[in-house]
GROMACS .gro file of C-alpha atoms in nm:
model
  400
    1MET     CA    1   4.742   3.869  -0.954
    2SER     CA    2   4.649   4.155  -0.721
    3ASN     CA    3   4.491   4.346  -1.009
    4GLN     CA    4   4.250   4.063  -1.064
    5VAL     CA    5   4.148   4.013  -0.701
    6VAL     CA    6   3.795   4.125  -0.620
    7ALA     CA    7   3.671   4.087  -0.264
    8SER     CA    8   3.397   3.829  -0.230
    9LYS     CA    9   3.045   3.943  -0.149
   10ILE     CA   10   2.998   3.623   0.052
   11PRO     CA   11   3.284   3.578   0.304
   12LEU     CA   12   3.349   3.215   0.391
   13LYS     CA   13   3.541   3.029   0.656
   14VAL     CA   14   3.784   2.808   0.464
   15LEU     CA   15   4.000   2.517   0.579
   16VAL     CA   16   4.313   2.491   0.360
   17VAL     CA   17   4.486   2.152   0.380
   18ASP     CA   18   4.832   2.101   0.224
   19ASP     CA   19   5.152   1.938   0.351
   20THR     CA   20   5.366   2.205   0.179
   21ALA     CA   21   5.392   2.520   0.388
   22THR     CA   22   5.456   2.746   0.088
   23ASN     CA   23   5.140   2.623  -0.085
   24ARG     CA   24   4.936   2.677   0.231
   25GLN     CA   25   5.068   3.030   0.276
   26ILE     CA   26   5.013   3.134  -0.087
   27VAL     CA   27   4.657   3.003  -0.099
   28ALA     CA   28   4.578   3.151   0.244
   29ALA     CA   29   4.709   3.495   0.143
   30PHE     CA   30   4.501   3.491  -0.173
   31LEU     CA   31   4.183   3.385   0.008
   32LYS     CA   32   4.230   3.654   0.273
   33LYS     CA   33   4.255   3.917  -0.004
   34LEU     CA   34   3.918   3.789  -0.122
   35GLY     CA   35   3.782   3.854   0.226
   36HIS     CA   36   3.764   3.498   0.353
   37ASP     CA   37   3.861   3.366   0.697
   38VAL     CA   38   4.128   3.097   0.661
   39VAL     CA   39   4.243   2.811   0.886
   40LEU     CA   40   4.541   2.593   0.789
   41ALA     CA   41   4.612   2.221   0.830
   42GLU     CA   42   4.928   2.039   0.721
   43ASP     CA   43   4.784   1.691   0.663
   44GLY     CA   44   4.454   1.504   0.647
   45ALA     CA   45   4.455   1.391   1.011
   46GLN     CA   46   4.506   1.747   1.136
   47ALA     CA   47   4.232   1.866   0.901
   48VAL     CA   48   3.984   1.616   1.046
   49LYS     CA   49   4.067   1.723   1.402
   50LYS     CA   50   4.021   2.092   1.318
   51PHE     CA   51   3.700   2.020   1.132
   52GLN     CA   52   3.561   1.838   1.435
   53ARG     CA   53   3.642   2.133   1.663
   54ASP     CA   54   3.529   2.416   1.436
   55SER     CA   55   3.270   2.496   1.173
   56PHE     CA   56   3.380   2.560   0.813
   57ASP     CA   57   3.201   2.661   0.496
   58LEU     CA   58   3.453   2.518   0.250
   59VAL     CA   59   3.760   2.292   0.240
   60LEU     CA   60   4.049   2.318  -0.009
   61MET     CA   61   4.216   1.978   0.009
   62ASP     CA   62   4.552   1.853  -0.118
   63VAL     CA   63   4.558   1.486  -0.218
   64MET     CA   64   4.907   1.344  -0.152
   65MET     CA   65   4.992   1.405   0.216
   66PRO     CA   66   5.157   1.208   0.499
   67VAL     CA   67   4.962   1.057   0.796
   68MET     CA   68   4.629   1.076   0.611
   69ASP     CA   69   4.579   1.160   0.243
   70GLY     CA   70   4.314   1.393   0.106
   71TYR     CA   71   4.079   1.120  -0.006
   72GLU     CA   72   4.060   0.961   0.340
   73ALA     CA   73   4.033   1.300   0.511
   74THR     CA   74   3.746   1.395   0.282
   75ARG     CA   75   3.558   1.077   0.367
   76TRP     CA   76   3.596   1.160   0.738
   77ILE     CA   77   3.491   1.521   0.688
   78LYS     CA   78   3.182   1.426   0.490
   79ALA     CA   79   3.084   1.182   0.764
   80VAL     CA   80   3.124   1.456   1.026
   81CYS     CA   81   2.913   1.698   0.819
   82GLY     CA   82   2.604   1.478   0.829
   83ASP     CA   83   2.322   1.663   0.655
   84ARG     CA   84   2.515   1.991   0.635
   85TRP     CA   85   2.675   2.057   0.295
   86VAL     CA   86   3.041   2.161   0.315
   87PRO     CA   87   3.201   2.146  -0.031
   88VAL     CA   88   3.548   1.998  -0.064
   89VAL     CA   89   3.765   2.113  -0.357
   90PHE     CA   90   4.073   1.905  -0.429
   91LEU     CA   91   4.394   2.091  -0.519
   92SER     CA   92   4.635   1.844  -0.673
   93ALA     CA   93   4.907   1.799  -0.933
   94LEU     CA   94   4.745   1.461  -1.009
   95ASP     CA   95   4.527   1.566  -1.299
   96LYS     CA   96   4.447   1.239  -1.473
   97ASP     CA   97   4.087   1.129  -1.512
   98GLU     CA   98   4.127   0.849  -1.260
   99ASN     CA   99   4.248   1.102  -1.001
  100LEU     CA  100   3.944   1.318  -1.063
  101VAL     CA  101   3.713   1.017  -1.034
  102ALA     CA  102   3.883   0.905  -0.712
  103GLY     CA  103   3.834   1.249  -0.561
  104LEU     CA  104   3.467   1.265  -0.653
  105ASN     CA  105   3.411   0.913  -0.525
  106ALA     CA  106   3.567   1.013  -0.192
  107GLY     CA  107   3.304   1.285  -0.157
  108GLY     CA  108   3.480   1.575  -0.324
  109ASP     CA  109   3.271   1.841  -0.496
  110ASP     CA  110   3.525   1.990  -0.736
  111TYR     CA  111   3.885   1.952  -0.857
  112LEU     CA  112   4.152   2.213  -0.939
  113SER     CA  113   4.487   2.113  -1.080
  114LYS     CA  114   4.822   2.242  -0.957
  115PRO     CA  115   4.994   2.470  -1.025
  116ILE     CA  116   4.689   2.671  -0.921
  117ASN     CA  117   4.543   2.917  -1.164
  118PHE     CA  118   4.426   3.188  -0.925
  119VAL     CA  119   4.185   3.340  -1.175
  120VAL     CA  120   4.010   3.003  -1.192
  121LEU     CA  121   4.029   2.965  -0.812
  122GLN     CA  122   3.870   3.308  -0.767
  123ALA     CA  123   3.590   3.213  -1.007
  124LYS     CA  124   3.536   2.884  -0.825
  125MET     CA  125   3.526   3.062  -0.489
  126ARG     CA  126   3.267   3.304  -0.624
  127SER     CA  127   3.057   3.020  -0.765
  128LEU     CA  128   3.085   2.808  -0.451
  129GLY     CA  129   3.005   3.111  -0.236
  130ARG     CA  130   2.676   3.156  -0.420
  131ALA     CA  131   2.598   2.787  -0.386
  132ILE     CA  132   2.683   2.788  -0.014
  133GLU     CA  133   2.470   3.098   0.044
  134GLY     CA  134   2.181   2.937  -0.142
  135ASN     CA  135   2.222   2.624   0.065
  136ARG     CA  136   2.217   2.833   0.384
  137ARG     CA  137   1.894   2.995   0.278
  138LEU     CA  138   1.741   2.656   0.202
  139ALA     CA  139   1.852   2.527   0.542
  140ASP     CA  140   1.703   2.833   0.713
  141ALA     CA  141   1.381   2.785   0.519
  142ARG     CA  142   1.368   2.420   0.624
  143LEU     CA  143   1.415   2.520   0.987
  144ARG     CA  144   1.141   2.780   0.964
  145LEU     CA  145   0.914   2.533   0.789
  146GLN     CA  146   0.982   2.271   1.055
  147ALA     CA  147   0.914   2.524   1.331
  148TYR     CA  148   0.589   2.619   1.160
  149ARG     CA  149   0.495   2.253   1.124
  150ASP     CA  150   0.574   2.184   1.489
  151HIS     CA  151   0.363   2.483   1.589
  152GLN     CA  152   0.073   2.366   1.372
  153GLU     CA  153   0.095   2.015   1.512
  154ALA     CA  154   0.086   2.157   1.865
  155GLU     CA  155  -0.217   2.369   1.770
  156ASN     CA  156  -0.387   2.065   1.617
  157ALA     CA  157  -0.313   1.860   1.927
  158LEU     CA  158  -0.466   2.131   2.145
  159ALA     CA  159  -0.772   2.153   1.921
  160ALA     CA  160  -0.806   1.775   1.923
  161ASP     CA  161  -0.787   1.772   2.301
  162ILE     CA  162  -1.052   2.045   2.332
  163LEU     CA  163  -1.277   1.871   2.082
  164SER     CA  164  -1.224   1.536   2.253
  165ARG     CA  165  -1.332   1.686   2.584
  166GLN     CA  166  -1.641   1.829   2.415
  167LEU     CA  167  -1.721   1.492   2.261
  168LYS     CA  168  -1.678   1.291   2.579
  169ARG     CA  169  -2.031   1.331   2.710
  170PRO     CA  170  -2.225   1.065   2.903
  171GLY     CA  171  -2.489   1.047   2.630
  172LEU     CA  172  -2.240   0.898   2.384
  173SER     CA  173  -2.214   0.583   2.595
  174ASP     CA  174  -2.588   0.522   2.566
  175PRO     CA  175  -2.650   0.151   2.487
  176ALA     CA  176  -2.863   0.252   2.187
  177LEU     CA  177  -2.558   0.401   2.010
  178ALA     CA  178  -2.262   0.266   1.816
  179SER     CA  179  -2.029   0.516   1.647
  180TRP     CA  180  -1.705   0.548   1.454
  181ILE     CA  181  -1.510   0.861   1.354
  182ALA     CA  182  -1.195   0.831   1.139
  183PRO     CA  183  -1.033   1.172   1.075
  184ALA     CA  184  -0.867   1.238   0.739
  185ALA     CA  185  -0.634   1.483   0.918
  186GLY     CA  186  -0.521   1.499   1.280
  187VAL     CA  187  -0.850   1.658   1.386
  188SER     CA  188  -1.189   1.557   1.253
  189GLY     CA  189  -1.440   1.803   1.111
  190ASP     CA  190  -1.714   1.548   1.184
  191VAL     CA  191  -1.873   1.530   1.528
  192ILE     CA  192  -2.144   1.330   1.695
  193ALA     CA  193  -2.348   1.422   2.000
  194ALA     CA  194  -2.615   1.243   2.201
  195ALA     CA  195  -2.810   1.323   2.516
  196ARG     CA  196  -3.133   1.226   2.684
  197ALA     CA  197  -3.384   1.489   2.781
  198ALA     CA  198  -3.529   1.495   3.130
  199THR     CA  199  -3.840   1.325   2.987
  200GLY     CA  200  -3.630   1.034   2.852
  201GLU     CA  201  -3.620   1.106   2.477
  202LEU     CA  202  -3.287   1.033   2.308
  203PHE     CA  203  -3.153   1.324   2.100
  204VAL     CA  204  -2.875   1.251   1.850
  205MET     CA  205  -2.674   1.468   1.608
  206LEU     CA  206  -2.411   1.397   1.341
  207ALA     CA  207  -2.249   1.708   1.194
  208ASP     CA  208  -1.995   1.747   0.912
  209ALA     CA  209  -1.827   2.088   0.881
  210THR     CA  210  -1.684   2.217   0.553
  211GLY     CA  211  -1.343   2.064   0.482
  212HIS     CA  212  -1.150   1.872   0.744
  213GLY     CA  213  -0.880   1.931   1.001
  214LEU     CA  214  -0.847   2.218   1.246
  215ALA     CA  215  -1.056   2.475   1.055
  216ALA     CA  216  -1.345   2.231   1.019
  217SER     CA  217  -1.330   2.120   1.382
  218ILE     CA  218  -1.353   2.480   1.506
  219SER     CA  219  -1.679   2.518   1.312
  220THR     CA  220  -1.835   2.232   1.507
  221LEU     CA  221  -1.764   2.359   1.859
  222PRO     CA  222  -2.069   2.594   1.876
  223LEU     CA  223  -2.295   2.308   1.765
  224LEU     CA  224  -2.192   2.085   2.051
  225THR     CA  225  -2.239   2.353   2.313
  226LEU     CA  226  -2.580   2.455   2.180
  227PHE     CA  227  -2.698   2.098   2.128
  228TYR     CA  228  -2.632   1.989   2.485
  229GLU     CA  229  -2.759   2.315   2.631
  230MET     CA  230  -3.089   2.304   2.442
  231VAL     CA  231  -3.153   1.936   2.505
  232GLY     CA  232  -3.100   2.008   2.873
  233ARG     CA  233  -3.353   2.291   2.853
  234GLY     CA  234  -3.617   2.060   2.709
  235MET     CA  235  -3.641   2.223   2.365
  236THR     CA  236  -3.797   2.040   2.071
  237LEU     CA  237  -3.596   1.916   1.772
  238PRO     CA  238  -3.723   2.193   1.537
  239GLU     CA  239  -3.629   2.452   1.799
  240ILE     CA  240  -3.281   2.303   1.835
  241VAL     CA  241  -3.226   2.301   1.457
  242ALA     CA  242  -3.340   2.662   1.421
  243ARG     CA  243  -3.130   2.786   1.714
  244ILE     CA  244  -2.813   2.613   1.591
  245ASN     CA  245  -2.864   2.751   1.240
  246ASP     CA  246  -2.912   3.105   1.372
  247GLN     CA  247  -2.591   3.081   1.574
  248LEU     CA  248  -2.386   2.945   1.284
  249CYS     CA  249  -2.518   3.211   1.045
  250GLN     CA  250  -2.386   3.471   1.288
  251THR     CA  251  -2.046   3.314   1.361
  252LEU     CA  252  -1.929   3.128   1.048
  253PRO     CA  253  -1.771   3.307   0.749
  254PRO     CA  254  -1.965   3.287   0.420
  255SER     CA  255  -1.748   3.004   0.285
  256ARG     CA  256  -1.819   2.780   0.585
  257PHE     CA  257  -2.125   2.574   0.671
  258VAL     CA  258  -2.217   2.253   0.852
  259ALA     CA  259  -2.411   1.962   0.705
  260ALA     CA  260  -2.600   1.778   0.976
  261ALA     CA  261  -2.857   1.516   1.063
  262LEU     CA  262  -3.049   1.528   1.392
  263LEU     CA  263  -3.306   1.293   1.533
  264VAL     CA  264  -3.498   1.228   1.852
  265ILE     CA  265  -3.643   0.894   1.958
  266ASP     CA  266  -3.929   0.865   2.206
  267GLU     CA  267  -3.899   0.516   2.350
  268ARG     CA  268  -4.243   0.531   2.512
  269SER     CA  269  -4.431   0.591   2.189
  270GLY     CA  270  -4.187   0.429   1.947
  271ARG     CA  271  -4.187   0.745   1.736
  272ALA     CA  272  -3.893   0.937   1.599
  273GLU     CA  273  -3.836   1.278   1.442
  274VAL     CA  274  -3.561   1.329   1.183
  275TRP     CA  275  -3.405   1.640   1.025
  276VAL     CA  276  -3.140   1.609   0.748
  277GLY     CA  277  -2.960   1.905   0.592
  278GLY     CA  278  -2.679   1.848   0.342
  279LEU     CA  279  -2.571   1.501   0.457
  280PRO     CA  280  -2.617   1.169   0.275
  281PRO     CA  281  -2.956   1.007   0.340
  282VAL     CA  282  -3.035   0.876   0.687
  283LEU     CA  283  -3.128   0.508   0.661
  284LEU     CA  284  -3.389   0.333   0.871
  285LEU     CA  285  -3.313  -0.038   0.885
  286ALA     CA  286  -3.567  -0.306   0.956
  287ALA     CA  287  -3.485  -0.568   1.219
  288ASP     CA  288  -3.323  -0.790   0.951
  289GLY     CA  289  -3.089  -0.509   0.839
  290THR     CA  290  -3.261  -0.429   0.511
  291VAL     CA  291  -3.347  -0.068   0.437
  292ALA     CA  292  -3.705   0.017   0.537
  293ARG     CA  293  -3.684   0.393   0.473
  294VAL     CA  294  -3.442   0.630   0.301
  295LEU     CA  295  -3.463   0.978   0.450
  296ASP     CA  296  -3.303   1.211   0.198
  297SER     CA  297  -3.179   1.558   0.280
  298GLN     CA  298  -3.465   1.802   0.226
  299ARG     CA  299  -3.291   2.105   0.375
  300VAL     CA  300  -2.978   2.310   0.312
  301PRO     CA  301  -2.683   2.271   0.553
  302LEU     CA  302  -2.671   2.477   0.869
  303GLY     CA  303  -2.513   2.822   0.869
  304ILE     CA  304  -2.593   2.927   0.510
  305VAL     CA  305  -2.928   3.110   0.527
  306ALA     CA  306  -3.176   3.205   0.796
  307PHE     CA  307  -3.442   2.939   0.847
  308ASP     CA  308  -3.814   2.994   0.840
  309ASP     CA  309  -4.048   2.753   1.019
  310GLU     CA  310  -4.064   2.519   0.720
  311MET     CA  311  -3.684   2.480   0.702
  312SER     CA  312  -3.679   2.359   1.063
  313GLN     CA  313  -3.959   2.108   1.022
  314VAL     CA  314  -3.884   1.741   1.086
  315GLU     CA  315  -4.006   1.413   0.943
  316CYS     CA  316  -4.202   1.195   1.186
  317ILE     CA  317  -4.154   0.818   1.175
  318ASP     CA  318  -4.309   0.522   1.356
  319MET     CA  319  -4.031   0.279   1.446
  320ALA     CA  320  -4.097  -0.092   1.420
  321PRO     CA  321  -3.945  -0.321   1.687
  322GLY     CA  322  -3.577  -0.388   1.621
  323SER     CA  323  -3.537  -0.104   1.371
  324GLU     CA  324  -3.218   0.101   1.358
  325PHE     CA  325  -3.119   0.443   1.222
  326VAL     CA  326  -2.794   0.482   1.025
  327LEU     CA  327  -2.637   0.831   1.006
  328LEU     CA  328  -2.319   0.892   0.806
  329SER     CA  329  -2.096   1.160   0.660
  330ASP     CA  330  -2.021   1.174   0.288
  331GLY     CA  331  -1.660   1.077   0.362
  332LEU     CA  332  -1.777   0.717   0.408
  333ILE     CA  333  -1.955   0.661   0.078
  334GLU     CA  334  -1.706   0.878  -0.117
  335ALA     CA  335  -1.395   0.696   0.011
  336THR     CA  336  -1.218   0.573  -0.303
  337ASN     CA  337  -0.973   0.290  -0.354
  338ALA     CA  338  -0.663   0.295  -0.575
  339ALA     CA  339  -0.878   0.229  -0.882
  340GLY     CA  340  -1.087   0.540  -0.811
  341GLU     CA  341  -1.396   0.339  -0.711
  342PRO     CA  342  -1.600   0.493  -0.426
  343PHE     CA  343  -1.728   0.283  -0.139
  344GLY     CA  344  -2.080   0.387  -0.231
  345MET     CA  345  -2.425   0.368  -0.075
  346ALA     CA  346  -2.509   0.032  -0.235
  347ARG     CA  347  -2.205  -0.135  -0.077
  348LEU     CA  348  -2.293   0.021   0.259
  349GLN     CA  349  -2.650  -0.107   0.246
  350ALA     CA  350  -2.539  -0.455   0.143
  351THR     CA  351  -2.288  -0.469   0.428
  352LEU     CA  352  -2.546  -0.359   0.684
  353ALA     CA  353  -2.801  -0.613   0.557
  354ALA     CA  354  -2.552  -0.899   0.579
  355ALA     CA  355  -2.447  -0.827   0.940
  356PRO     CA  356  -2.646  -0.919   1.252
  357PRO     CA  357  -2.763  -0.652   1.497
  358GLY     CA  358  -2.479  -0.540   1.720
  359ARG     CA  359  -2.214  -0.624   1.457
  360ARG     CA  360  -2.312  -0.385   1.181
  361LEU     CA  361  -2.068  -0.110   1.273
  362ALA     CA  362  -1.773  -0.352   1.280
  363ALA     CA  363  -1.889  -0.501   0.950
  364VAL     CA  364  -1.885  -0.160   0.780
  365GLN     CA  365  -1.540  -0.084   0.922
  366THR     CA  366  -1.403  -0.410   0.785
  367SER     CA  367  -1.574  -0.364   0.448
  368LEU     CA  368  -1.433  -0.012   0.409
  369LEU     CA  369  -1.079  -0.118   0.499
  370LEU     CA  370  -1.092  -0.404   0.249
  371HIS     CA  371  -1.228  -0.168  -0.017
  372LEU     CA  372  -0.957   0.094   0.038
  373GLY     CA  373  -0.660  -0.141   0.050
  374GLU     CA  374  -0.351   0.081   0.068
  375ALA     CA  375  -0.548   0.397  -0.015
  376GLU     CA  376  -0.642   0.655   0.246
  377PRO     CA  377  -0.981   0.833   0.271
  378HIS     CA  378  -0.962   1.191   0.144
  379ASP     CA  379  -1.229   1.311   0.390
  380ASP     CA  380  -1.336   1.240   0.747
  381VAL     CA  381  -1.537   0.918   0.780
  382THR     CA  382  -1.816   0.900   1.037
  383LEU     CA  383  -2.085   0.639   1.099
  384LEU     CA  384  -2.349   0.643   1.373
  385LEU     CA  385  -2.603   0.366   1.441
  386VAL     CA  386  -2.901   0.431   1.670
  387THR     CA  387  -3.125   0.137   1.761
  388GLY     CA  388  -3.489   0.163   1.853
  389PRO     CA  389  -3.610   0.094   2.208
  390ALA     CA  390  -3.690  -0.275   2.164
  391ALA     CA  391  -3.351  -0.359   2.011
  392ALA     CA  392  -3.158  -0.151   2.264
  393ASP     CA  393  -3.309  -0.351   2.550
  394ASN     CA  394  -3.184  -0.684   2.414
  395THR     CA  395  -2.864  -0.607   2.225
  396THR     CA  396  -2.512  -0.557   2.352
  397ARG     CA  397  -2.351  -0.278   2.149
  398PRO     CA  398  -1.986  -0.306   2.041
  399ALA     CA  399  -1.736  -0.065   2.192
  400ALA     CA  400  -1.692   0.239   1.970
   0.00000   0.00000   0.00000
């Protein structure tokens, strides 16, 4: 036997359970020659107690023992293990099929008949050692993956908090606004901003950064800072668009850009200016909710190329009493249900037309949820409604 013994490359801590002292001693001596650490137990009850006090890699378990047999002890040991895999190999003179089945049903992982063939035992120890080592590596990988995930979730929570603080500006509670942002991930890559200039004009922006989640949300932070700063300085809408684009061209990597729609409403004149770059069309609704104008994107998204004067130019619109602008990200109209059907612009327009002023945002939310069913949007969903001066004076906006 000694000529055949080759020390194991993976030393294990082994619990040997057998009510016969000679058997315990022989198996223990053999395992120690293989380089393993061995602890002995003389019956199932003692094995359970030792297993609860110590940590083992492998158990060699006799079946017929006083106090507690091997089957019962194995059930206890497997319960104590929880999610940790500790293989149990039965060593027994009971070698009938029903004995093997009983051992496996009790939680055993392998079966070796007595008298023990030590060549076979050595081979099994080698095989189990590899399996145990592989399991350890998987467990370590799971722990590292969980730690990474926890770290990422903490980072996302921090980013969400920072972005939330940036978004919580007084202008967003303006009675002319109603908004909804539904992130596809923990942090949205869509943002909205609103502020009134010192002269009373209402400036509004909806921006959708490439992708979604943390990377997209970081791309939107410079926009918010610049938007509020430039509105406060009394800059015009073309100047704001050009300045934001210049900043993003300098700071964003080539693969990143920001689609956006910006508008300003002058309540005194009833005129509005609109700029759309890379987003779905901005809709201008009549007082009855039907679409009066469709303002398609005429410009490239922000942060791709330097703008000349023409790229920053806006479209001027006279607003009729009770009219309302609708700004949205592509995540809304591209949201697909289980059948692969997108929500679509036609469904959006029909929903808006059927809802009374002040209830249109809630109507779209309900319509989208009914459309999706159990499906989840694959992109951030954002909707922003901006009413004209006459409607804002007489309409109570829903909480957003």
